[in-house]
């Protein structure tokens, strides 16, 4: 038996099983796939594939089902992932259009990925190395002052400051105008050395107020380093519960998110798609699942950053379509954030 034909038989088994969830017999392969040999020859090929640990027979007289190792050989055989169709690409671009901040972009992206793949979609927020100030607003609330920072990437952060007495409206207005004039477009690292200079320009009676506001502004601009992820499509996983012996550990892991954040942290900055199948996953909660992950980047005004997105689903997954979707959405997300 040639290695090429054995691979063709394995790919046929994977394809049929993914779409039918029924063990695949030699007769089906002979009828549905152009292998060029008889069903008897295919049975011999299947016996060798079983000896190699790539397929197994769930019960006597049944067809064959791919193993994790068989799925891996199949995925590795995908020399090139078929790109998304024109209408699919247009749908991705139009779906992200008019998003105004990073939270909306991530929310739209995770919903889109779940819809396209019919699996659980996970999108990690980009870790922005250097946030820059778009606008600082100061809201008078009596003896308290609400500091609102809007960054160039669209993040909005706020902090409440308390003072012994109410602040004069003209003091708040002047301080707001000065801070925005001095620091618009600057990062926390660029602002810190200039705080003393800004304070020296303030009247002595206002310096305590100005110092508190400047400290809050810098803190809000600085990246926290916390990793956040968004998840969509949990109902897709529930509908496919039949593919799992016990779906509870996976649902718990998705809900707690710690396993997913650890998984993404273990991935590199590789542009290509990373696929981990079943027992290849280092975390017990994922041993019955497959993860298809990609990387996207955020450069430009918002700073340098990268993050991951991906799909979590059963090992019985349409890998070619899922890999194509993850790669395309990651590329469009990078392009959109650059813009």
Short mmCIF file of C-alpha atoms in Angstrom, two decimals:
data_model
loop_
_atom_site.label_atom_id
_atom_site.label_comp_id
_atom_site.label_asym_id
_atom_site.label_seq_id
_atom_site.Cartn_x
_atom_site.Cartn_y
_atom_site.Cartn_z
CA UNK A 1 0.00 0.00 0.00
CA UNK A 2 1.36 3.41 -0.90
CA UNK A 3 1.68 6.06 1.77
CA UNK A 4 -0.25 8.50 -0.42
CA UNK A 5 -3.24 6.18 -0.69
CA UNK A 6 -3.16 5.42 3.01
CA UNK A 7 -3.29 9.17 3.67
CA UNK A 8 -6.18 9.49 1.21
CA UNK A 9 -8.09 6.81 3.09
CA UNK A 10 -7.39 8.50 6.42
CA UNK A 11 -8.54 11.88 5.06
CA UNK A 12 -11.71 10.25 3.74
CA UNK A 13 -12.42 8.72 7.14
CA UNK A 14 -11.88 12.08 8.88
CA UNK A 15 -14.07 13.90 6.36
CA UNK A 16 -16.92 11.43 6.60
CA UNK A 17 -16.81 11.15 10.37
CA UNK A 18 -16.73 14.93 10.88
CA UNK A 19 -19.85 15.36 8.79
CA UNK A 20 -21.86 12.30 9.87
CA UNK A 21 -20.50 11.37 13.32
CA UNK A 22 -20.95 7.76 12.23
CA UNK A 23 -18.08 5.25 12.09
CA UNK A 24 -16.87 5.04 8.51
CA UNK A 25 -16.77 1.78 6.56
CA UNK A 26 -14.76 0.85 3.50
CA UNK A 27 -17.86 0.71 1.28
CA UNK A 28 -18.71 4.35 2.00
CA UNK A 29 -15.18 5.43 1.16
CA UNK A 30 -15.20 3.46 -2.09
CA UNK A 31 -18.53 5.01 -3.11
CA UNK A 32 -18.08 8.58 -1.92
CA UNK A 33 -14.36 9.20 -2.54
CA UNK A 34 -12.28 8.75 -5.65
CA UNK A 35 -9.60 6.54 -4.12
CA UNK A 36 -9.31 4.34 -7.22
CA UNK A 37 -9.33 0.96 -5.48
CA UNK A 38 -11.92 -1.56 -4.33
CA UNK A 39 -13.54 -1.61 -0.92
CA UNK A 40 -11.55 -4.79 -0.14
CA UNK A 41 -8.30 -2.94 -0.73
CA UNK A 42 -9.55 -0.05 1.37
CA UNK A 43 -10.29 -2.51 4.20
CA UNK A 44 -6.68 -3.64 4.07
CA UNK A 45 -5.53 -0.02 4.17
CA UNK A 46 -7.79 0.63 7.14
CA UNK A 47 -6.29 -2.33 9.00
CA UNK A 48 -2.82 -0.83 8.57
CA UNK A 49 -4.07 2.59 9.67
CA UNK A 50 -5.52 0.97 12.77
CA UNK A 51 -2.22 -0.77 13.51
CA UNK A 52 -0.55 2.66 13.27
CA UNK A 53 -2.96 4.05 15.87
CA UNK A 54 -4.56 6.53 13.47
CA UNK A 55 -8.08 5.05 13.55
CA UNK A 56 -9.97 2.63 15.76
CA UNK A 57 -13.09 0.50 15.71
CA UNK A 58 -15.55 1.61 18.45
CA UNK A 59 -17.26 -1.78 18.47
CA UNK A 60 -17.38 -5.04 16.51
CA UNK A 61 -18.73 -4.82 12.95
CA UNK A 62 -18.57 -1.01 13.04
CA UNK A 63 -16.63 1.24 10.73
CA UNK A 64 -13.60 3.22 11.84
CA UNK A 65 -13.21 6.49 13.76
CA UNK A 66 -10.15 8.78 13.76
CA UNK A 67 -7.96 8.93 16.88
CA UNK A 68 -6.27 12.11 18.14
CA UNK A 69 -3.16 10.92 16.34
CA UNK A 70 -5.16 10.43 13.16
CA UNK A 71 -6.59 13.94 13.37
CA UNK A 72 -3.05 15.26 13.82
CA UNK A 73 -1.82 13.51 10.67
CA UNK A 74 -4.84 14.89 8.82
CA UNK A 75 -4.24 18.46 10.03
CA UNK A 76 -0.54 18.24 9.17
CA UNK A 77 -1.48 17.06 5.68
CA UNK A 78 -3.31 20.32 4.99
CA UNK A 79 -0.47 21.88 3.02
CA UNK A 80 -2.53 25.03 2.49
CA UNK A 81 -5.71 26.13 4.16
CA UNK A 82 -8.42 27.13 1.72
CA UNK A 83 -9.10 30.86 2.08
CA UNK A 84 -12.53 32.18 2.95
CA UNK A 85 -14.81 32.95 0.03
CA UNK A 86 -15.36 36.49 -1.25
CA UNK A 87 -18.76 36.87 0.45
CA UNK A 88 -17.30 35.54 3.73
CA UNK A 89 -14.43 38.04 3.58
CA UNK A 90 -16.82 40.89 2.85
CA UNK A 91 -19.00 39.81 5.76
CA UNK A 92 -16.01 39.92 8.13
CA UNK A 93 -14.99 43.40 6.99
CA UNK A 94 -18.49 44.84 7.13
CA UNK A 95 -19.13 43.28 10.55
CA UNK A 96 -16.20 45.17 12.07
CA UNK A 97 -16.97 48.44 10.30
CA UNK A 98 -18.04 51.35 12.51
CA UNK A 99 -16.65 49.81 15.70
CA UNK A 100 -15.52 52.71 17.86
CA UNK A 101 -13.40 51.14 20.60
CA UNK A 102 -11.47 48.00 21.45
CA UNK A 103 -14.27 46.55 23.60
CA UNK A 104 -16.74 46.76 20.73
CA UNK A 105 -14.21 45.34 18.26
CA UNK A 106 -13.49 42.33 20.50
CA UNK A 107 -17.20 41.76 21.21
CA UNK A 108 -18.05 41.80 17.50
CA UNK A 109 -15.10 39.60 16.59
CA UNK A 110 -15.86 36.87 19.11
CA UNK A 111 -19.53 36.75 18.01
CA UNK A 112 -18.52 36.60 14.36
CA UNK A 113 -16.03 33.79 14.91
CA UNK A 114 -18.61 31.75 16.84
CA UNK A 115 -21.18 32.22 14.08
CA UNK A 116 -18.79 31.31 11.25
CA UNK A 117 -17.37 28.18 12.89
CA UNK A 118 -20.40 27.10 14.98
CA UNK A 119 -18.01 26.49 17.87
CA UNK A 120 -16.98 28.29 21.04
CA UNK A 121 -14.98 31.37 20.08
CA UNK A 122 -12.39 32.98 22.35
CA UNK A 123 -10.73 36.35 21.75
CA UNK A 124 -8.01 37.72 23.99
CA UNK A 125 -7.83 41.47 24.43
CA UNK A 126 -4.57 42.92 23.08
CA UNK A 127 -2.01 43.82 25.70
CA UNK A 128 -1.22 47.38 24.82
CA UNK A 129 2.32 48.20 25.76
CA UNK A 130 1.78 51.94 25.60
CA UNK A 131 -1.59 53.62 25.87
CA UNK A 132 -1.79 57.25 24.75
CA UNK A 133 -4.11 59.97 25.92
CA UNK A 134 -6.88 61.14 23.64
CA UNK A 135 -8.82 63.19 26.16
CA UNK A 136 -9.02 63.78 29.89
CA UNK A 137 -12.33 64.87 31.37
CA UNK A 138 -12.92 66.17 34.90
CA UNK A 139 -16.45 65.96 36.26
CA UNK A 140 -17.36 68.08 39.29
CA UNK A 141 -19.30 66.06 41.88
CA UNK A 142 -19.14 68.43 44.82
CA UNK A 143 -16.20 67.55 47.09
CA UNK A 144 -15.43 64.68 44.73
CA UNK A 145 -13.91 64.86 41.28
CA UNK A 146 -14.37 62.13 38.63
CA UNK A 147 -11.29 61.75 36.41
CA UNK A 148 -12.10 60.15 33.03
CA UNK A 149 -9.32 59.11 30.67
CA UNK A 150 -10.02 58.21 27.04
CA UNK A 151 -7.10 56.62 25.16
CA UNK A 152 -6.33 56.63 21.47
CA UNK A 153 -7.18 52.93 21.33
CA UNK A 154 -10.69 53.64 22.63
CA UNK A 155 -10.24 52.50 26.23
CA UNK A 156 -12.18 54.52 28.78
CA UNK A 157 -11.00 54.45 32.40
CA UNK A 158 -12.17 56.48 35.36
CA UNK A 159 -11.28 57.18 38.97
CA UNK A 160 -13.03 59.09 41.76
CA UNK A 161 -10.98 61.57 43.81
CA UNK A 162 -12.14 63.09 47.08
CA UNK A 163 -11.13 66.51 48.41
CA UNK A 164 -11.84 68.23 51.73
CA UNK A 165 -14.01 70.88 50.08
CA UNK A 166 -15.81 71.45 46.77
CA UNK A 167 -13.61 72.71 43.93
CA UNK A 168 -14.21 75.97 42.12
CA UNK A 169 -15.64 75.38 38.62
CA UNK A 170 -13.02 77.66 37.07
CA UNK A 171 -10.26 75.61 38.71
CA UNK A 172 -11.61 72.39 37.17
CA UNK A 173 -12.03 73.99 33.74
CA UNK A 174 -8.52 75.46 33.74
CA UNK A 175 -6.92 72.22 34.90
CA UNK A 176 -8.78 70.20 32.24
CA UNK A 177 -7.67 72.55 29.48
CA UNK A 178 -4.07 72.56 30.66
CA UNK A 179 -3.78 68.79 30.93
CA UNK A 180 -5.27 68.15 27.50
CA UNK A 181 -3.12 70.82 25.90
CA UNK A 182 0.05 69.45 27.50
CA UNK A 183 -0.46 65.72 27.22
CA UNK A 184 -2.79 64.85 24.37
CA UNK A 185 -1.27 61.97 22.41
CA UNK A 186 1.30 61.18 25.10
CA UNK A 187 1.83 57.96 27.03
CA UNK A 188 2.22 57.57 30.79
CA UNK A 189 5.97 57.09 30.29
CA UNK A 190 6.16 60.41 28.47
CA UNK A 191 3.98 62.25 30.99
CA UNK A 192 5.76 61.14 34.18
CA UNK A 193 8.95 63.23 33.68
CA UNK A 194 6.86 66.31 32.91
CA UNK A 195 4.53 66.26 35.92
CA UNK A 196 6.71 68.60 38.01
CA UNK A 197 6.85 71.03 35.12
CA UNK A 198 3.07 71.02 34.84
CA UNK A 199 2.61 71.45 38.60
CA UNK A 200 5.00 74.41 38.72
CA UNK A 201 2.76 76.24 36.25
CA UNK A 202 -0.26 75.88 38.56
CA UNK A 203 -1.16 78.46 41.22
CA UNK A 204 0.01 77.23 44.67
CA UNK A 205 -3.56 76.76 45.89
CA UNK A 206 -4.30 74.35 43.04
CA UNK A 207 -1.14 72.24 43.13
CA UNK A 208 -2.49 69.62 45.53
CA UNK A 209 -5.52 69.16 43.27
CA UNK A 210 -3.41 69.09 40.11
CA UNK A 211 -0.99 66.55 41.61
CA UNK A 212 -3.83 64.19 42.57
CA UNK A 213 -5.37 64.47 39.09
CA UNK A 214 -2.01 63.93 37.36
CA UNK A 215 -1.28 60.85 39.46
CA UNK A 216 -4.70 59.39 38.64
CA UNK A 217 -4.27 60.16 34.94
CA UNK A 218 -0.91 58.38 34.76
CA UNK A 219 -2.23 55.37 36.67
CA UNK A 220 -5.21 55.05 34.34
CA UNK A 221 -2.98 55.28 31.27
CA UNK A 222 -0.50 52.65 32.40
CA UNK A 223 -1.17 49.15 31.15
CA UNK A 224 -2.30 46.89 33.96
CA UNK A 225 -0.88 43.77 32.31
CA UNK A 226 -4.04 41.87 33.12
CA UNK A 227 -5.14 39.42 30.46
CA UNK A 228 -8.81 39.52 29.52
CA UNK A 229 -10.72 37.31 27.17
CA UNK A 230 -14.16 37.34 25.60
CA UNK A 231 -16.12 34.15 24.90
CA UNK A 232 -19.10 33.50 22.64
CA UNK A 233 -20.90 30.44 21.32
CA UNK A 234 -21.22 28.38 24.50
CA UNK A 235 -24.54 27.10 23.19
CA UNK A 236 -22.67 25.61 20.21
CA UNK A 237 -20.65 23.47 22.59
CA UNK A 238 -23.75 22.41 24.51
CA UNK A 239 -25.40 21.27 21.28
CA UNK A 240 -22.35 19.13 20.56
CA UNK A 241 -22.20 17.58 24.03
CA UNK A 242 -22.70 14.15 22.47
CA UNK A 243 -19.09 14.37 21.25
CA UNK A 244 -17.80 14.35 24.84
CA UNK A 245 -17.79 11.59 27.42
CA UNK A 246 -17.92 14.28 30.11
CA UNK A 247 -18.40 17.89 29.05
CA UNK A 248 -18.50 19.31 32.60
CA UNK A 249 -14.71 19.90 33.02
CA UNK A 250 -14.57 21.78 29.72
CA UNK A 251 -17.56 23.96 30.61
CA UNK A 252 -15.98 24.72 33.98
CA UNK A 253 -12.69 25.67 32.30
CA UNK A 254 -14.44 28.00 29.85
CA UNK A 255 -16.40 29.62 32.65
CA UNK A 256 -13.36 30.18 34.86
CA UNK A 257 -11.19 31.26 31.87
CA UNK A 258 -7.95 30.50 33.74
CA UNK A 259 -7.17 27.48 31.55
CA UNK A 260 -7.74 29.51 28.39
CA UNK A 261 -5.54 32.39 29.54
CA UNK A 262 -2.81 29.89 30.43
CA UNK A 263 -3.19 28.21 27.05
CA UNK A 264 -2.85 31.51 25.19
CA UNK A 265 0.13 32.47 27.34
CA UNK A 266 1.90 29.28 26.23
CA UNK A 267 1.46 30.18 22.56
CA UNK A 268 4.16 32.17 20.80
CA UNK A 269 3.86 35.09 18.44
CA UNK A 270 3.81 32.80 15.41
CA UNK A 271 1.76 34.16 12.54
CA UNK A 272 0.54 30.70 11.57
CA UNK A 273 -2.31 28.72 13.04
CA UNK A 274 -1.69 26.54 16.09
CA UNK A 275 -3.82 23.40 16.45
CA UNK A 276 -3.80 21.23 19.57
CA UNK A 277 -5.90 18.07 19.51
CA UNK A 278 -7.30 16.15 22.44
CA UNK A 279 -4.53 14.65 24.55
CA UNK A 280 -2.02 17.06 22.97
CA UNK A 281 -3.54 19.76 25.19
CA UNK A 282 -1.54 20.14 28.40
CA UNK A 283 -4.62 20.83 30.50
CA UNK A 284 -6.88 18.02 31.71
CA UNK A 285 -10.05 20.02 31.00
CA UNK A 286 -9.20 20.05 27.29
CA UNK A 287 -8.27 16.41 26.70
CA UNK A 288 -11.52 15.76 24.82
CA UNK A 289 -11.37 19.04 22.90
CA UNK A 290 -9.41 20.65 20.11
CA UNK A 291 -8.18 24.23 20.09
CA UNK A 292 -7.45 26.15 16.89
CA UNK A 293 -5.67 29.41 17.73
CA UNK A 294 -4.19 32.31 15.82
CA UNK A 295 -2.41 35.58 16.62
CA UNK A 296 -3.41 39.13 15.86
CA UNK A 297 -1.51 42.36 16.45
CA UNK A 298 -2.24 45.93 17.41
CA UNK A 299 0.30 48.52 16.28
CA UNK A 300 0.18 52.22 15.62
CA UNK A 301 -1.15 54.94 17.88
CA UNK A 302 -2.35 52.60 20.60
CA UNK A 303 1.05 51.00 21.07
CA UNK A 304 2.58 47.64 20.30
CA UNK A 305 0.70 44.56 21.30
CA UNK A 306 -0.34 41.09 20.32
CA UNK A 307 -3.01 38.71 21.47
CA UNK A 308 -4.60 35.45 20.45
CA UNK A 309 -7.98 34.29 19.30
CA UNK A 310 -9.29 30.83 18.64
CA UNK A 311 -11.90 28.15 18.63
CA UNK A 312 -12.59 25.45 21.21
CA UNK A 313 -14.63 22.46 20.15
CA UNK A 314 -14.74 18.68 19.98
CA UNK A 315 -11.96 16.76 18.25
CA UNK A 316 -14.59 15.88 15.63
CA UNK A 317 -14.14 19.27 14.00
CA UNK A 318 -14.04 20.61 10.46
CA UNK A 319 -10.39 21.57 10.82
CA UNK A 320 -9.87 23.00 7.35
CA UNK A 321 -12.83 25.38 7.62
CA UNK A 322 -12.05 26.32 11.23
CA UNK A 323 -8.38 27.02 10.54
CA UNK A 324 -9.37 29.14 7.55
CA UNK A 325 -11.82 31.17 9.62
CA UNK A 326 -9.38 31.73 12.50
CA UNK A 327 -6.58 32.80 10.17
CA UNK A 328 -8.82 35.17 8.19
CA UNK A 329 -10.42 36.79 11.23
CA UNK A 330 -7.01 37.27 12.88
CA UNK A 331 -5.70 38.95 9.74
CA UNK A 332 -8.71 41.24 9.39
CA UNK A 333 -8.61 42.12 13.07
CA UNK A 334 -4.95 43.11 12.81
CA UNK A 335 -5.70 45.21 9.73
CA UNK A 336 -8.69 46.86 11.37
CA UNK A 337 -6.79 47.79 14.55
CA UNK A 338 -3.91 49.21 12.50
CA UNK A 339 -6.38 51.39 10.67
#
